[in-house]
PDB file of C-alpha atoms in Angstrom:
ATOM      1  CA  MET A   1       7.272  -0.856  15.711  1.00 96.00           C
ATOM      2  CA  LEU A   2       4.143  -1.737  13.756  1.00 98.00           C
ATOM      3  CA  ILE A   3       1.564   1.073  13.766  1.00 98.00           C
ATOM      4  CA  PRO A   4      -2.048   0.521  12.660  1.00 98.00           C
ATOM      5  CA  ILE A   5      -3.688   3.782  11.590  1.00 98.00           C
ATOM      6  CA  THR A   6      -7.474   3.717  11.281  1.00 98.00           C
ATOM      7  CA  HIS A   7      -8.279   7.433  10.961  1.00 98.00           C
ATOM      8  CA  TYR A   8      -6.932  10.047   8.581  1.00 98.00           C
ATOM      9  CA  ASN A   9      -6.166  12.504  11.390  1.00 97.00           C
ATOM     10  CA  ASP A  10      -3.733   9.999  12.920  1.00 97.00           C
ATOM     11  CA  LEU A  11      -1.482  10.043   9.837  1.00 97.00           C
ATOM     12  CA  ASP A  12       1.765  11.959   9.749  1.00 98.00           C
ATOM     13  CA  ALA A  13       1.426  13.138   6.145  1.00 97.00           C
ATOM     14  CA  ARG A  14       5.085  14.105   5.716  1.00 97.00           C
ATOM     15  CA  LYS A  15       6.420  10.811   7.056  1.00 98.00           C
ATOM     16  CA  LEU A  16       3.979   8.914   4.837  1.00 98.00           C
ATOM     17  CA  MET A  17       4.851  10.916   1.733  1.00 98.00           C
ATOM     18  CA  ASP A  18       8.541  10.249   2.392  1.00 97.00           C
ATOM     19  CA  ILE A  19       7.804   6.521   2.084  1.00 98.00           C
ATOM     20  CA  TYR A  20       6.086   7.066  -1.269  1.00 98.00           C
ATOM     21  CA  SER A  21       8.505   9.709  -2.590  1.00 97.00           C
ATOM     22  CA  GLU A  22       9.771   7.620  -5.505  1.00 95.00           C
ATOM     23  CA  SER A  23       6.285   6.595  -6.640  1.00 95.00           C
ATOM     24  CA  ASN A  24       4.986  10.120  -6.235  1.00 97.00           C
ATOM     25  CA  TYR A  25       7.832  11.416  -8.391  1.00 96.00           C
ATOM     26  CA  LYS A  26       7.079   8.818 -11.076  1.00 94.00           C
ATOM     27  CA  ASN A  27       3.392   9.703 -10.942  1.00 95.00           C
ATOM     28  CA  THR A  28       4.061  13.323 -11.851  1.00 96.00           C
ATOM     29  CA  ASP A  29       4.501  12.366 -15.516  1.00 94.00           C
ATOM     30  CA  TYR A  30       1.313  10.315 -15.481  1.00 92.00           C
ATOM     31  CA  PHE A  31      -0.976  12.770 -13.670  1.00 95.00           C
ATOM     32  CA  TYR A  32       0.649  16.132 -14.450  1.00 96.00           C
ATOM     33  CA  PRO A  33       2.655  15.935 -17.686  1.00 95.00           C
ATOM     34  CA  HIS A  34       1.799  19.575 -18.403  1.00 96.00           C
ATOM     35  CA  ILE A  35       3.460  20.894 -15.213  1.00 95.00           C
ATOM     36  CA  ARG A  36       7.120  21.626 -15.867  1.00 94.00           C
ATOM     37  CA  ASP A  37       8.072  22.492 -12.291  1.00 96.00           C
ATOM     38  CA  THR A  38       8.842  19.088 -10.748  1.00 95.00           C
ATOM     39  CA  ASN A  39       8.355  20.289  -7.161  1.00 96.00           C
ATOM     40  CA  GLU A  40       4.927  21.704  -8.008  1.00 97.00           C
ATOM     41  CA  ALA A  41       3.938  18.460  -9.731  1.00 97.00           C
ATOM     42  CA  ILE A  42       5.102  16.408  -6.717  1.00 97.00           C
ATOM     43  CA  ARG A  43       3.085  18.678  -4.385  1.00 97.00           C
ATOM     44  CA  LYS A  44      -0.008  18.070  -6.511  1.00 98.00           C
ATOM     45  CA  VAL A  45       0.525  14.297  -6.537  1.00 98.00           C
ATOM     46  CA  GLU A  46       0.957  14.325  -2.761  1.00 98.00           C
ATOM     47  CA  GLU A  47      -2.175  16.473  -2.306  1.00 98.00           C
ATOM     48  CA  ASN A  48      -4.201  14.064  -4.426  1.00 97.00           C
ATOM     49  CA  PHE A  49      -2.764  11.054  -2.583  1.00 98.00           C
ATOM     50  CA  LEU A  50      -3.689  12.515   0.805  1.00 98.00           C
ATOM     51  CA  ASP A  51      -7.094  13.627  -0.485  1.00 98.00           C
ATOM     52  CA  TYR A  52      -7.764  10.060  -1.666  1.00 97.00           C
ATOM     53  CA  LEU A  53      -6.902   8.746   1.789  1.00 98.00           C
ATOM     54  CA  LYS A  54      -9.106  11.280   3.545  1.00 98.00           C
ATOM     55  CA  GLU A  55     -12.099  11.186   1.218  1.00 97.00           C
ATOM     56  CA  ARG A  56     -12.107   7.568   0.092  1.00 97.00           C
ATOM     57  CA  PHE A  57      -9.763   5.109   1.804  1.00 98.00           C
ATOM     58  CA  PHE A  58     -10.572   5.979   5.401  1.00 98.00           C
ATOM     59  CA  LYS A  59     -14.278   5.828   4.571  1.00 97.00           C
ATOM     60  CA  LEU A  60     -14.050   2.161   3.516  1.00 96.00           C
ATOM     61  CA  ASP A  61     -15.105  -0.696   5.770  1.00 91.00           C
ATOM     62  CA  GLU A  62     -12.403  -1.221   8.421  1.00 95.00           C
ATOM     63  CA  PRO A  63      -9.529   0.553   6.660  1.00 98.00           C
ATOM     64  CA  VAL A  64      -6.071   0.299   8.199  1.00 98.00           C
ATOM     65  CA  TYR A  65      -2.919   2.020   7.022  1.00 98.00           C
ATOM     66  CA  TRP A  66      -0.120  -0.078   8.451  1.00 98.00           C
ATOM     67  CA  VAL A  67       3.216   1.627   9.032  1.00 98.00           C
ATOM     68  CA  LEU A  68       6.523   0.185  10.158  1.00 98.00           C
ATOM     69  CA  GLU A  69       8.495   2.659  12.234  1.00 98.00           C
ATOM     70  CA  LYS A  70      12.211   2.316  12.973  1.00 97.00           C
ATOM     71  CA  ASP A  71      14.007   4.791  15.253  1.00 96.00           C
ATOM     72  CA  GLY A  72      11.199   7.338  14.854  1.00 95.00           C
ATOM     73  CA  MET A  73      11.230   7.130  11.058  1.00 97.00           C
ATOM     74  CA  TRP A  74       8.405   5.632   9.032  1.00 98.00           C
ATOM     75  CA  VAL A  75      10.215   3.162   6.769  1.00 98.00           C
ATOM     76  CA  SER A  76       7.506   1.035   5.152  1.00 98.00           C
ATOM     77  CA  ALA A  77       3.730   1.159   4.730  1.00 98.00           C
ATOM     78  CA  LEU A  78       0.731  -0.563   3.179  1.00 98.00           C
ATOM     79  CA  ARG A  79      -3.051  -0.295   3.191  1.00 98.00           C
ATOM     80  CA  VAL A  80      -5.583  -3.011   4.030  1.00 98.00           C
ATOM     81  CA  SER A  81      -9.329  -2.731   3.640  1.00 97.00           C
ATOM     82  CA  LYS A  82     -12.078  -5.173   4.442  1.00 97.00           C
ATOM     83  CA  ILE A  83     -14.021  -6.193   1.322  1.00 96.00           C
ATOM     84  CA  GLN A  84     -16.432  -8.553   3.054  1.00 95.00           C
ATOM     85  CA  THR A  85     -16.368 -10.885   6.051  1.00 95.00           C
ATOM     86  CA  ALA A  86     -12.908 -12.526   6.189  1.00 96.00           C
ATOM     87  CA  LEU A  87     -11.858 -11.037   2.814  1.00 97.00           C
ATOM     88  CA  TYR A  88      -9.293  -8.248   2.831  1.00 98.00           C
ATOM     89  CA  TYR A  89      -7.520  -6.341   0.087  1.00 98.00           C
ATOM     90  CA  LEU A  90      -3.942  -5.146   0.465  1.00 98.00           C
ATOM     91  CA  GLU A  91      -2.423  -2.364  -1.606  1.00 97.00           C
ATOM     92  CA  ALA A  92       0.367   0.186  -1.780  1.00 97.00           C
ATOM     93  CA  LEU A  93       3.152  -1.789  -0.091  1.00 98.00           C
ATOM     94  CA  GLU A  94       6.187   0.441  -0.270  1.00 98.00           C
ATOM     95  CA  THR A  95       9.445   1.154   1.543  1.00 98.00           C
ATOM     96  CA  ARG A  96      11.363   4.420   1.615  1.00 97.00           C
ATOM     97  CA  PRO A  97      13.953   4.354  -1.178  1.00 96.00           C
ATOM     98  CA  ASP A  98      16.814   4.917   1.285  1.00 96.00           C
ATOM     99  CA  LYS A  99      15.673   2.004   3.495  1.00 97.00           C
ATOM    100  CA  ARG A 100      15.158  -0.723   0.909  1.00 96.00           C
ATOM    101  CA  GLU A 101      16.814  -4.141   0.938  1.00 95.00           C
ATOM    102  CA  LYS A 102      16.891  -4.226   4.728  1.00 97.00           C
ATOM    103  CA  GLY A 103      13.876  -6.516   5.205  1.00 97.00           C
ATOM    104  CA  TYR A 104      11.440  -3.802   6.304  1.00 98.00           C
ATOM    105  CA  ALA A 105       8.708  -4.673   3.774  1.00 98.00           C
ATOM    106  CA  THR A 106       8.872  -8.327   4.820  1.00 98.00           C
ATOM    107  CA  LEU A 107       8.732  -7.347   8.495  1.00 98.00           C
ATOM    108  CA  LEU A 108       5.735  -5.081   7.847  1.00 98.00           C
ATOM    109  CA  LEU A 109       3.810  -7.575   5.723  1.00 98.00           C
ATOM    110  CA  SER A 110       4.487 -10.431   8.158  1.00 98.00           C
ATOM    111  CA  GLY A 111       3.318  -8.253  11.042  1.00 98.00           C
ATOM    112  CA  VAL A 112       0.086  -7.369   9.230  1.00 98.00           C
ATOM    113  CA  VAL A 113      -0.590 -11.036   8.457  1.00 98.00           C
ATOM    114  CA  ASP A 114       0.054 -11.965  12.101  1.00 98.00           C
ATOM    115  CA  SER A 115      -2.329  -9.230  13.236  1.00 97.00           C
ATOM    116  CA  LEU A 116      -5.067 -10.492  10.914  1.00 97.00           C
ATOM    117  CA  LYS A 117      -4.574 -14.039  12.185  1.00 98.00           C
ATOM    118  CA  LYS A 118      -5.770 -12.893  15.614  1.00 96.00           C
ATOM    119  CA  ARG A 119      -9.213 -12.277  14.056  1.00 94.00           C
ATOM    120  CA  GLY A 120      -9.560 -15.835  12.776  1.00 97.00           C
ATOM    121  CA  PRO A 121      -9.636 -17.305   9.263  1.00 98.00           C
ATOM    122  CA  PHE A 122      -9.230 -14.876   6.360  1.00 98.00           C
ATOM    123  CA  LEU A 123      -8.263 -14.403   2.742  1.00 98.00           C
ATOM    124  CA  LEU A 124      -5.910 -11.515   1.975  1.00 98.00           C
ATOM    125  CA  CYS A 125      -5.659 -10.528  -1.694  1.00 98.00           C
ATOM    126  CA  ASP A 126      -3.274  -8.242  -3.532  1.00 98.00           C
ATOM    127  CA  CYS A 127      -2.272  -7.546  -7.087  1.00 96.00           C
ATOM    128  CA  VAL A 128       1.363  -6.829  -7.869  1.00 97.00           C
ATOM    129  CA  SER A 129       2.890  -5.596 -11.093  1.00 96.00           C
ATOM    130  CA  LYS A 130       4.520  -8.346 -13.108  1.00 97.00           C
ATOM    131  CA  GLN A 131       7.484  -5.956 -13.437  1.00 95.00           C
ATOM    132  CA  ASN A 132       7.928  -5.608  -9.659  1.00 95.00           C
ATOM    133  CA  SER A 133      10.021  -8.650  -8.801  1.00 95.00           C
ATOM    134  CA  ALA A 134      11.070  -7.197  -5.427  1.00 95.00           C
ATOM    135  CA  SER A 135       7.461  -6.918  -4.254  1.00 96.00           C
ATOM    136  CA  LEU A 136       6.615 -10.353  -5.625  1.00 97.00           C
ATOM    137  CA  HIS A 137       9.509 -11.865  -3.640  1.00 97.00           C
ATOM    138  CA  VAL A 138       8.414 -10.086  -0.453  1.00 97.00           C
ATOM    139  CA  HIS A 139       4.872 -11.375  -0.836  1.00 98.00           C
ATOM    140  CA  GLN A 140       6.047 -14.923  -1.505  1.00 98.00           C
ATOM    141  CA  ARG A 141       8.444 -14.834   1.480  1.00 97.00           C
ATOM    142  CA  CYS A 142       5.431 -13.895   3.611  1.00 98.00           C
ATOM    143  CA  GLY A 143       3.349 -16.831   2.373  1.00 98.00           C
ATOM    144  CA  PHE A 144       1.419 -15.313  -0.541  1.00 98.00           C
ATOM    145  CA  GLN A 145       0.787 -17.422  -3.624  1.00 98.00           C
ATOM    146  CA  ILE A 146       0.352 -16.192  -7.184  1.00 98.00           C
ATOM    147  CA  VAL A 147      -3.137 -17.420  -8.066  1.00 98.00           C
ATOM    148  CA  SER A 148      -3.793 -15.562 -11.309  1.00 97.00           C
ATOM    149  CA  ASP A 149      -1.981 -14.063 -14.277  1.00 97.00           C
ATOM    150  CA  GLU A 150      -4.438 -11.197 -13.981  1.00 96.00           C
ATOM    151  CA  GLY A 151      -4.567  -9.042 -10.889  1.00 96.00           C
ATOM    152  CA  TYR A 152      -7.889  -7.814  -9.546  1.00 94.00           C
ATOM    153  CA  ASN A 153      -8.230  -4.523  -7.700  1.00 93.00           C
ATOM    154  CA  TYR A 154     -11.161  -4.971  -5.329  1.00 92.00           C
ATOM    155  CA  LEU A 155     -11.483  -1.252  -4.654  1.00 91.00           C
ATOM    156  CA  ASN A 156     -12.023  -0.121  -8.221  1.00 90.00           C
ATOM    157  CA  GLU A 157     -13.339  -3.521  -9.333  1.00 93.00           C
ATOM    158  CA  LYS A 158     -10.979  -3.774 -12.287  1.00 94.00           C
ATOM    159  CA  ALA A 159      -8.711  -6.525 -13.536  1.00 95.00           C
ATOM    160  CA  SER A 160      -5.291  -5.937 -15.073  1.00 96.00           C
ATOM    161  CA  ASN A 161      -3.179  -8.283 -17.141  1.00 96.00           C
ATOM    162  CA  HIS A 162      -0.137  -6.203 -16.108  1.00 96.00           C
ATOM    163  CA  HIS A 163      -0.438  -7.598 -12.576  1.00 97.00           C
ATOM    164  CA  PHE A 164      -0.427 -10.955 -10.877  1.00 98.00           C
ATOM    165  CA  GLY A 165      -3.245 -11.837  -8.503  1.00 98.00           C
ATOM    166  CA  LEU A 166      -1.863 -12.928  -5.127  1.00 98.00           C
ATOM    167  CA  GLN A 167      -3.521 -14.461  -2.085  1.00 98.00           C
ATOM    168  CA  TYR A 168      -2.682 -15.351   1.452  1.00 98.00           C
ATOM    169  CA  ILE A 169      -5.089 -17.858   2.964  1.00 98.00           C
ATOM    170  CA  TYR A 170      -5.319 -18.419   6.707  1.00 98.00           C
ATOM    171  CA  GLU A 171      -7.718 -21.157   7.740  1.00 97.00           C
ATOM    172  CA  GLY A 172      -7.207 -20.769  11.452  1.00 91.00           C
TER     173      GLY A 172
END
């Protein structure tokens, strides 16, 4: 089941953090290299993640956290925010590590695209790490095109040559 979440209070923080567990673990070295207790560092990363959602993401124009649920478990998620009329930015597509390679990310991303199509023409942008071939393949399977060798993050208004810029165009 595809679940659109538009308010922070509607999130199940534990289920969401389970989706991002691998990334959160990797982020401990980046954000908290001085904390030796891994569990404490993960708790801090999760706190900051949830704080970002509460204080920034859900205050954007038309933010939606899309979640794919299977048998009561949240298996995949991504965020979409409206940048301007008919321009949306997608970020943070991820699937629980124990549920990967089952097509859930493709199902989620396709469902989000189909939902946006109901609104009329749009441009959906994303930037994906050049190292993340799995995510690139998912995006391409869902109709995204690589349009730039430099990804652009619309939320922090920064470009990165470590990412590809991707777009999905729907003309109605």
